[in-house]
Short mmCIF file of C-alpha atoms in Angstrom, two decimals:
data_model
loop_
_atom_site.label_atom_id
_atom_site.label_comp_id
_atom_site.label_asym_id
_atom_site.label_seq_id
_atom_site.Cartn_x
_atom_site.Cartn_y
_atom_site.Cartn_z
CA MET A 1 0.09 -0.31 0.13
CA LYS A 2 1.29 3.24 -0.94
CA ILE A 3 -0.10 6.16 1.23
CA LEU A 4 0.89 9.87 1.14
CA VAL A 5 1.46 11.39 4.67
CA VAL A 6 0.99 15.41 4.04
CA GLY A 7 2.53 17.62 6.55
CA GLY A 8 6.46 18.03 8.06
CA GLY A 9 5.80 18.26 12.29
CA GLY A 10 5.23 15.92 14.92
CA ARG A 11 2.28 15.14 14.72
CA GLU A 12 2.92 13.92 10.70
CA HIS A 13 5.95 11.88 12.11
CA ALA A 14 3.69 10.40 14.25
CA ILE A 15 1.49 9.57 11.49
CA ALA A 16 4.27 8.41 9.38
CA ALA A 17 5.45 5.89 12.20
CA ALA A 18 2.18 4.73 12.51
CA LEU A 19 1.78 3.72 9.01
CA ALA A 20 5.07 1.81 8.93
CA ARG A 21 4.40 -0.30 11.72
CA ASN A 22 3.10 -2.20 8.65
CA THR A 23 5.71 -3.55 6.69
CA THR A 24 3.85 -3.40 3.56
CA THR A 25 3.28 0.02 3.66
CA GLU A 26 5.51 2.67 1.59
CA VAL A 27 5.06 5.96 3.08
CA PHE A 28 5.53 9.00 0.81
CA SER A 29 5.83 12.74 2.20
CA VAL A 30 4.95 15.76 0.92
CA MET A 31 6.45 18.76 3.61
CA ALA A 32 7.73 22.17 3.40
CA LYS A 33 10.86 21.86 5.83
CA ARG A 34 12.06 17.85 6.07
CA ASN A 35 11.32 16.42 8.69
CA PRO A 36 14.64 14.13 10.36
CA GLY A 37 12.21 11.60 11.27
CA ILE A 38 10.05 10.78 8.59
CA GLU A 39 12.91 11.44 6.02
CA THR A 40 13.91 8.05 7.86
CA ILE A 41 10.41 6.43 7.19
CA ALA A 42 9.56 7.66 3.72
CA LYS A 43 10.28 5.87 0.54
CA ASP A 44 10.03 9.13 -1.46
CA ILE A 45 9.80 13.11 -0.35
CA LEU A 46 8.47 15.73 -2.26
CA SER A 47 9.84 19.28 -0.69
CA ALA A 48 6.79 21.36 -0.97
CA LYS A 49 4.29 23.72 0.42
CA GLU A 50 1.75 21.70 1.97
CA THR A 51 -0.90 23.83 0.29
CA ASP A 52 0.82 23.49 -3.49
CA VAL A 53 -2.72 21.41 -4.56
CA GLY A 54 -1.44 20.88 -7.71
CA ARG A 55 1.87 20.06 -7.48
CA ILE A 56 0.81 17.64 -4.74
CA VAL A 57 -1.63 15.80 -7.14
CA SER A 58 0.80 15.45 -9.91
CA TYR A 59 3.25 13.85 -7.49
CA ALA A 60 0.77 11.69 -6.15
CA GLN A 61 -0.73 10.54 -9.63
CA GLU A 62 3.24 9.85 -10.93
CA LYS A 63 3.81 7.70 -7.67
CA GLY A 64 0.82 5.90 -7.90
CA LEU A 65 -0.32 6.84 -4.44
CA GLU A 66 -3.10 4.71 -3.18
CA TYR A 67 -4.28 6.69 -0.32
CA ALA A 68 -3.42 10.09 1.61
CA PHE A 69 -3.31 11.39 5.07
CA ILE A 70 -3.51 15.23 6.01
CA GLY A 71 -1.84 16.28 8.46
CA PRO A 72 -2.23 19.80 9.13
CA GLU A 73 -5.15 22.31 8.53
CA SER A 74 -3.75 24.51 6.20
CA PRO A 75 -3.83 22.04 3.15
CA LEU A 76 -7.40 21.12 3.89
CA GLU A 77 -8.47 24.82 3.70
CA ALA A 78 -6.98 24.99 0.72
CA GLY A 79 -9.09 22.03 -0.89
CA ILE A 80 -6.41 19.12 -1.09
CA VAL A 81 -8.74 16.58 -0.13
CA ASP A 82 -11.16 17.78 -2.89
CA ALA A 83 -8.54 17.73 -5.71
CA LEU A 84 -6.91 14.62 -4.71
CA GLU A 85 -10.28 12.64 -4.44
CA GLU A 86 -10.91 14.20 -7.75
CA ALA A 87 -7.67 12.22 -9.00
CA GLY A 88 -8.96 9.10 -7.71
CA ILE A 89 -6.74 9.25 -4.10
CA PRO A 90 -8.94 8.32 -1.39
CA CYS A 91 -7.99 10.56 1.40
CA VAL A 92 -8.28 10.88 5.40
CA GLY A 93 -9.23 14.26 6.06
CA PRO A 94 -12.64 15.89 5.50
CA MET A 95 -13.29 17.65 1.81
CA LYS A 96 -12.96 21.75 2.09
CA SER A 97 -16.47 22.40 2.81
CA ALA A 98 -16.31 19.86 5.59
CA ALA A 99 -13.21 21.25 7.08
CA ARG A 100 -15.00 24.59 7.93
CA ILE A 101 -16.20 23.21 11.61
CA GLU A 102 -12.47 24.29 11.93
CA THR A 103 -11.55 26.37 9.28
CA ASP A 104 -14.41 28.84 10.00
CA LYS A 105 -15.37 29.32 12.95
CA ALA A 106 -18.60 31.25 12.83
CA PHE A 107 -19.60 28.38 10.37
CA CYS A 108 -18.87 26.01 13.45
CA ARG A 109 -20.94 27.82 15.93
CA GLU A 110 -23.98 28.16 13.49
CA MET A 111 -24.22 24.61 12.52
CA MET A 112 -24.16 23.62 16.13
CA GLU A 113 -27.04 25.65 16.90
CA ARG A 114 -29.18 25.22 14.04
CA ASN A 115 -28.48 21.57 14.52
CA SER A 116 -29.36 21.79 18.23
CA ILE A 117 -26.11 19.77 19.12
CA GLU A 118 -25.65 20.22 22.70
CA GLY A 119 -22.30 22.21 24.05
CA CYS A 120 -22.34 24.99 22.11
CA PRO A 121 -21.65 28.21 24.41
CA LYS A 122 -23.50 31.28 24.21
CA TYR A 123 -21.78 33.46 21.34
CA ARG A 124 -22.17 36.12 18.60
CA VAL A 125 -20.42 36.16 15.30
CA PHE A 126 -19.21 39.93 14.20
CA HIS A 127 -18.07 41.33 10.56
CA ASN A 128 -18.15 44.64 12.07
CA THR A 129 -15.66 46.09 14.64
CA ASP A 130 -17.87 48.73 15.98
CA GLU A 131 -20.85 46.07 16.80
CA ALA A 132 -18.12 43.90 18.07
CA VAL A 133 -16.76 46.33 20.38
CA GLU A 134 -20.00 47.71 21.71
CA PHE A 135 -20.94 44.21 22.69
CA ILE A 136 -17.31 43.98 24.60
CA ARG A 137 -18.26 47.16 26.34
CA SER A 138 -21.94 45.99 27.47
CA PHE A 139 -21.25 42.61 27.99
CA ASP A 140 -21.55 41.57 31.88
CA GLY A 141 -18.69 39.16 32.59
CA ASP A 142 -15.99 37.75 30.58
CA LEU A 143 -15.41 37.03 26.89
CA VAL A 144 -13.38 34.90 25.02
CA VAL A 145 -12.24 36.67 21.26
CA LYS A 146 -11.76 34.53 18.59
CA PRO A 147 -10.54 35.02 15.30
CA ILE A 148 -13.48 33.55 12.29
CA GLY A 149 -10.45 32.09 10.41
CA LEU A 150 -7.58 29.83 11.50
CA THR A 151 -4.84 30.80 14.10
CA GLY A 152 -2.74 27.74 14.57
CA GLY A 153 -4.18 27.17 18.12
CA LYS A 154 -2.72 30.54 18.93
CA GLY A 155 -5.30 33.21 18.21
CA VAL A 156 -7.87 33.24 20.93
CA ARG A 157 -7.82 35.89 23.64
CA ILE A 158 -9.21 35.14 26.87
CA MET A 159 -10.76 38.31 29.09
CA GLY A 160 -9.59 37.77 32.43
CA GLU A 161 -6.95 35.62 31.78
CA GLN A 162 -4.93 36.64 29.35
CA VAL A 163 -6.36 40.23 28.69
CA ASP A 164 -8.66 42.92 30.20
CA ARG A 165 -12.01 44.56 28.59
CA GLU A 166 -9.86 47.23 26.82
CA GLY A 167 -7.01 44.72 25.75
CA ALA A 168 -10.15 42.41 24.08
CA ILE A 169 -11.42 45.50 22.53
CA GLU A 170 -7.91 45.98 21.06
CA TYR A 171 -7.65 42.90 19.83
CA VAL A 172 -11.00 42.90 18.18
CA LYS A 173 -10.26 46.35 16.12
CA SER A 174 -6.66 44.31 14.94
CA LEU A 175 -8.82 41.70 13.22
CA ASN A 176 -11.28 44.43 11.97
CA GLY A 177 -14.17 42.92 13.91
CA GLU A 178 -14.05 39.62 12.03
CA ALA A 179 -14.76 37.77 15.34
CA VAL A 180 -16.35 35.03 17.11
CA LEU A 181 -17.30 36.41 20.83
CA GLU A 182 -17.97 33.88 23.53
CA GLU A 183 -18.92 33.29 26.88
CA ARG A 184 -15.74 32.57 28.94
CA LEU A 185 -16.08 28.84 29.93
CA LEU A 186 -15.05 27.49 33.53
CA GLY A 187 -13.54 24.36 33.80
CA GLU A 188 -11.06 21.61 33.00
CA GLU A 189 -10.43 21.32 29.09
CA PHE A 190 -9.90 17.82 27.26
CA THR A 191 -9.26 16.39 23.67
CA LEU A 192 -11.71 13.62 22.43
CA GLN A 193 -10.33 12.42 18.89
CA ALA A 194 -11.81 10.07 16.89
CA PHE A 195 -11.61 8.59 13.22
CA VAL A 196 -14.44 9.14 11.32
CA ASP A 197 -15.68 7.33 7.83
CA GLY A 198 -18.59 9.62 6.67
CA THR A 199 -20.90 7.92 9.41
CA HIS A 200 -19.34 6.13 12.04
CA LEU A 201 -17.35 7.81 15.04
CA VAL A 202 -14.51 5.60 16.48
CA PRO A 203 -12.74 7.42 19.74
CA MET A 204 -9.52 7.28 21.12
CA PRO A 205 -8.33 8.02 24.31
CA LEU A 206 -8.61 10.97 25.94
CA VAL A 207 -6.21 13.37 26.17
CA GLN A 208 -5.37 16.75 27.92
CA ASP A 209 -2.96 19.29 26.32
CA HIS A 210 -1.48 22.22 27.85
CA LYS A 211 -1.36 25.23 25.71
CA ARG A 212 0.82 27.83 28.18
CA ALA A 213 4.05 28.18 27.70
CA PHE A 214 5.50 27.95 30.91
CA GLU A 215 5.49 26.07 34.10
CA GLY A 216 2.32 26.84 35.98
CA ASP A 217 0.10 27.04 33.09
CA ILE A 218 1.78 30.58 32.48
CA GLY A 219 2.77 32.47 29.80
CA LEU A 220 1.17 32.58 26.28
CA ASN A 221 -0.62 30.11 24.52
CA THR A 222 1.56 28.07 22.17
CA GLY A 223 0.66 25.36 19.86
CA GLY A 224 1.14 22.65 22.57
CA MET A 225 3.74 22.12 25.31
CA GLY A 226 2.81 18.89 25.80
CA SER A 227 -0.30 16.35 27.19
CA TYR A 228 -0.80 13.28 28.61
CA SER A 229 -3.35 10.23 29.07
CA MET A 230 -3.83 8.06 31.50
CA PRO A 231 -3.58 3.85 31.16
CA ASP A 232 -7.67 3.52 31.44
CA HIS A 233 -8.05 5.87 28.14
CA MET A 234 -10.27 8.41 30.56
CA LEU A 235 -9.23 11.27 32.75
CA PRO A 236 -9.72 11.40 36.25
CA PHE A 237 -11.97 14.75 36.20
CA VAL A 238 -13.85 13.15 33.51
CA THR A 239 -16.65 11.25 34.85
CA GLU A 240 -18.36 8.45 32.48
CA LYS A 241 -21.39 10.55 32.23
CA ASP A 242 -19.09 13.49 30.39
CA TYR A 243 -17.36 11.14 28.29
CA HIS A 244 -20.69 10.05 26.58
CA LYS A 245 -21.73 13.25 26.52
CA ALA A 246 -18.70 14.71 24.82
CA ILE A 247 -18.94 11.59 22.32
CA GLY A 248 -22.66 12.04 21.67
CA ILE A 249 -22.24 16.16 20.61
CA MET A 250 -19.30 14.74 18.03
CA LYS A 251 -21.67 11.75 16.84
CA SER A 252 -24.18 14.68 16.33
CA ALA A 253 -21.79 17.25 14.85
CA VAL A 254 -20.96 14.05 12.22
CA ALA A 255 -24.54 13.48 11.64
CA ALA A 256 -25.26 17.13 10.72
CA MET A 257 -22.52 17.34 8.05
CA GLU A 258 -23.66 14.29 6.72
CA ARG A 259 -27.33 15.69 6.76
CA THR A 260 -26.48 18.92 5.29
CA GLY A 261 -24.27 17.64 2.38
CA ARG A 262 -21.12 17.54 3.86
CA PRO A 263 -19.80 14.07 5.07
CA TYR A 264 -17.11 14.48 7.29
CA LYS A 265 -14.36 11.73 6.68
CA GLY A 266 -11.22 11.81 8.85
CA ILE A 267 -10.22 12.68 12.32
CA LEU A 268 -12.41 14.83 14.30
CA TYR A 269 -10.78 16.66 16.96
CA GLY A 270 -13.34 17.99 19.83
CA GLN A 271 -11.52 20.28 22.28
CA PHE A 272 -13.86 20.54 25.57
CA MET A 273 -14.20 22.38 28.65
CA ASN A 274 -15.48 19.96 31.64
CA SER A 275 -17.83 23.06 33.40
CA CYS A 276 -19.80 22.38 35.92
CA ASP A 277 -22.89 21.54 33.50
CA GLY A 278 -20.43 19.03 31.79
CA PRO A 279 -18.68 19.09 28.40
CA LYS A 280 -19.14 22.44 26.37
CA VAL A 281 -17.17 22.67 22.94
CA ILE A 282 -14.42 25.33 23.02
CA GLU A 283 -13.57 23.98 19.11
CA PHE A 284 -13.52 21.29 16.70
CA ASN A 285 -10.72 20.57 14.52
CA ALA A 286 -10.86 18.70 11.32
CA ARG A 287 -7.29 16.96 12.27
CA PHE A 288 -4.78 15.13 14.34
CA GLY A 289 -4.05 17.45 17.20
CA ASP A 290 -0.21 18.03 18.21
CA PRO A 291 0.82 16.89 20.10
CA GLU A 292 -2.04 15.10 20.81
CA ALA A 293 -1.62 12.85 17.86
CA MET A 294 1.36 11.49 19.74
CA ASN A 295 -0.01 10.36 22.49
CA VAL A 296 -2.99 8.22 20.79
CA LEU A 297 -0.67 6.86 17.82
CA SER A 298 1.80 6.09 20.44
CA LEU A 299 -0.77 3.39 21.83
CA LEU A 300 -2.34 2.49 18.45
CA THR A 301 -1.90 -1.31 18.35
CA SER A 302 -4.20 -1.98 15.30
CA ASP A 303 -3.19 -0.92 12.14
CA LEU A 304 -3.34 2.26 10.87
CA THR A 305 -2.92 1.39 7.00
CA GLU A 306 -6.25 -0.97 7.68
CA ILE A 307 -7.70 2.11 9.65
CA VAL A 308 -6.75 4.38 6.34
CA HIS A 309 -8.72 1.54 3.93
CA HIS A 310 -11.98 1.55 6.10
CA ILE A 311 -12.52 4.95 6.36
CA ALA A 312 -12.07 5.87 2.62
CA ASP A 313 -14.59 2.84 2.37
CA GLY A 314 -16.86 4.01 4.97
CA THR A 315 -16.64 0.62 6.42
CA LEU A 316 -14.73 1.78 10.12
CA LEU A 317 -15.79 -0.54 12.84
CA PRO A 318 -15.00 -0.24 16.57
CA SER A 319 -13.04 -3.31 16.35
CA HIS A 320 -10.79 -2.26 13.80
CA VAL A 321 -9.43 0.37 16.34
CA THR A 322 -7.16 -1.06 19.48
CA PHE A 323 -5.06 0.76 21.91
CA ASP A 324 -2.56 0.01 24.81
CA GLN A 325 -3.73 0.15 28.29
CA GLN A 326 -1.20 2.54 28.94
CA ALA A 327 -0.57 5.92 30.37
CA THR A 328 1.34 8.36 28.09
CA VAL A 329 3.40 11.73 28.77
CA CYS A 330 4.39 14.33 25.97
CA LYS A 331 7.10 16.59 26.67
CA TYR A 332 7.83 19.10 23.48
CA LEU A 333 11.17 20.86 23.61
CA VAL A 334 11.12 24.59 21.99
CA PRO A 335 13.96 26.87 21.09
CA GLU A 336 15.25 29.59 23.54
CA GLY A 337 12.81 32.90 23.71
CA TYR A 338 9.54 30.45 22.27
CA PRO A 339 6.93 31.56 21.85
CA GLU A 340 7.32 35.46 21.42
CA ALA A 341 11.12 35.96 19.76
CA PRO A 342 11.84 31.92 18.89
CA HIS A 343 15.56 32.26 17.90
CA ALA A 344 17.06 29.70 15.44
CA GLY A 345 19.82 28.04 14.41
CA ASN A 346 21.03 26.77 17.62
CA VAL A 347 22.73 23.01 17.63
CA ILE A 348 21.36 20.72 19.84
CA THR A 349 22.09 17.35 21.19
CA LEU A 350 20.31 14.12 21.78
CA GLY A 351 21.09 12.53 25.14
CA PRO A 352 19.78 8.86 26.11
CA HIS A 353 16.51 8.42 25.34
CA ASP A 354 15.71 4.54 24.84
CA ASN A 355 12.61 4.17 27.42
CA ALA A 356 10.77 6.92 25.43
CA LEU A 357 9.68 7.68 21.64
CA LEU A 358 10.93 10.33 19.77
CA TYR A 359 8.74 12.75 17.34
CA TYR A 360 10.68 15.80 15.14
CA ALA A 361 9.20 18.56 14.71
CA ASN A 362 10.34 22.03 13.71
CA VAL A 363 14.00 21.22 13.48
CA GLU A 364 16.46 20.31 10.34
CA LYS A 365 19.73 18.83 10.22
CA GLN A 366 22.52 20.42 9.02
CA ASP A 367 26.22 18.64 8.20
CA GLY A 368 24.76 16.39 10.76
CA ALA A 369 23.66 18.03 13.33
CA LEU A 370 20.53 19.06 14.47
CA VAL A 371 19.53 22.72 14.51
CA THR A 372 16.45 24.36 16.25
CA LEU A 373 14.01 26.33 13.74
CA THR A 374 11.19 29.14 15.02
CA SER A 375 8.72 26.94 16.21
CA ARG A 376 8.42 23.71 18.36
CA THR A 377 11.61 21.39 18.06
CA LEU A 378 10.92 18.07 18.99
CA ALA A 379 9.15 15.84 21.15
CA PHE A 380 9.27 12.81 23.70
CA VAL A 381 6.86 10.65 24.67
CA GLY A 382 7.18 8.41 27.56
CA THR A 383 4.46 5.50 28.13
CA GLY A 384 3.87 3.05 30.96
CA GLU A 385 1.65 1.17 33.30
CA THR A 386 0.98 4.25 35.24
CA LEU A 387 1.15 8.07 34.76
CA GLU A 388 3.93 8.25 37.37
CA GLN A 389 6.32 5.93 34.71
CA ALA A 390 5.16 7.31 31.27
CA GLU A 391 6.47 10.96 32.97
CA GLN A 392 9.67 10.09 34.48
CA ALA A 393 10.61 8.31 31.07
CA ALA A 394 9.69 11.46 29.15
CA GLU A 395 11.16 13.71 31.49
CA GLN A 396 14.54 11.36 31.68
CA ALA A 397 14.35 11.87 27.64
CA ALA A 398 13.48 15.43 27.59
CA SER A 399 16.10 16.81 30.31
CA GLY A 400 18.93 15.38 28.24
CA VAL A 401 18.77 17.28 25.38
CA LYS A 402 22.03 19.76 25.47
CA GLY A 403 21.81 23.42 23.94
CA LYS A 404 19.48 26.62 23.87
CA VAL A 405 15.89 24.60 24.28
CA ARG A 406 13.71 24.04 27.08
CA HIS A 407 10.69 22.28 28.10
CA ARG A 408 7.93 22.07 30.87
CA ARG A 409 9.01 20.01 33.29
CA ASP A 410 5.66 19.59 35.34
CA ILE A 411 3.47 18.05 32.57
CA GLY A 412 2.67 14.82 33.32
CA THR A 413 3.21 15.18 37.60
CA LYS A 414 1.20 14.03 40.06
CA GLU A 415 1.16 17.60 41.56
CA LEU A 416 -0.13 19.16 38.47
CA LEU A 417 -2.64 16.42 37.70
CA GLU A 418 -4.11 16.88 41.26
CA LYS A 419 -4.49 20.68 40.55
CA ARG A 420 -6.65 19.81 37.82
CA ILE A 421 -8.88 17.37 39.84
CA ALA A 422 -9.19 20.04 42.68
CA HIS A 423 -10.05 22.42 40.51
CA MET A 424 -12.78 20.03 38.61
CA ARG A 425 -14.12 19.73 42.63
CA GLU A 426 -14.47 23.05 43.42
CA LEU A 427 -16.56 23.74 40.46
CA ARG A 428 -19.10 20.87 40.90
#
């Protein structure tokens, strides 16, 4: 089986590595920057922008590729799935019209409201600066300000946490009023990802990401500094009732997309806030999370190639998807100065990491040495029978890297988890 992986980050390295566990699968790659990990896996590589749809389709046809797995959101917005499917190459990833569930935040909220899907916070969509500013000034409480389009996980501003009322107004002005304003939700975030074949949805283990740049959950939001999952595939602050409600919300979203002529195939990512009223949808993403893909794909025991086939055929069943009953902890290393002023060009050296999985991200090889670029560098995933074992494995590997990089040492620790549990207990 010849499968194309589009994208060159840590998420795509994890996808390529999972596909390559099937020794009969040949992985091909398209990426703008050459990922050292994907390089060792791929049979062939096209160095190109992931949004260069015409060039990618030509490459896939030339190489006789049978499927494509789309990693990032930008090529989905560019219509890469539409073009590949038209060329006879089925994809793990939604068509452009269905990818709007992520790429257009106004569309997502309006779709949820029209179809009476649970978990939708109170919101207003604006296309006018003056109207948005007036709403912020008159709203009694804190709001979340979201640009309507893609932001790479870094464009949201939260009143009472990142900005005050005047800061929110200035941010809306910088967006020219093109914003979704939502009530601020209080609780604990969790990620539920699922394989979707257009009709059927098969969930993966729950994961909690850590977006804040520094230990103690302070600093700017990032694409994600790391994440963890538990051996039972649940999270201790998410009840069975919460979990099943979240799955129900995602199933309702998939059914609504199919009913309205936008059948959804690929990975559906639900970012939830577990509030005192149960799970609320922060956002949907139309692809794997990064870093959350590394947690779940490190545990996947079934054949990802077969899952790709079943998604394409619309024949996916829960029996096709199995995971190890282990905990995972993912820790990202980032360049000095990240995220505000990341410094590129620094040589780093890996230490011992036999007990953790290594996924390369925004790093390149120069004369055999690893050199940082301007985004997240690489990640280690530790696995274990307990969260403590997984965290120790990830921390040992991450701490062994020499050079001008850093990571959050608190991700996956008992202290941080207990803080999450206590917070949820206070709310309920």
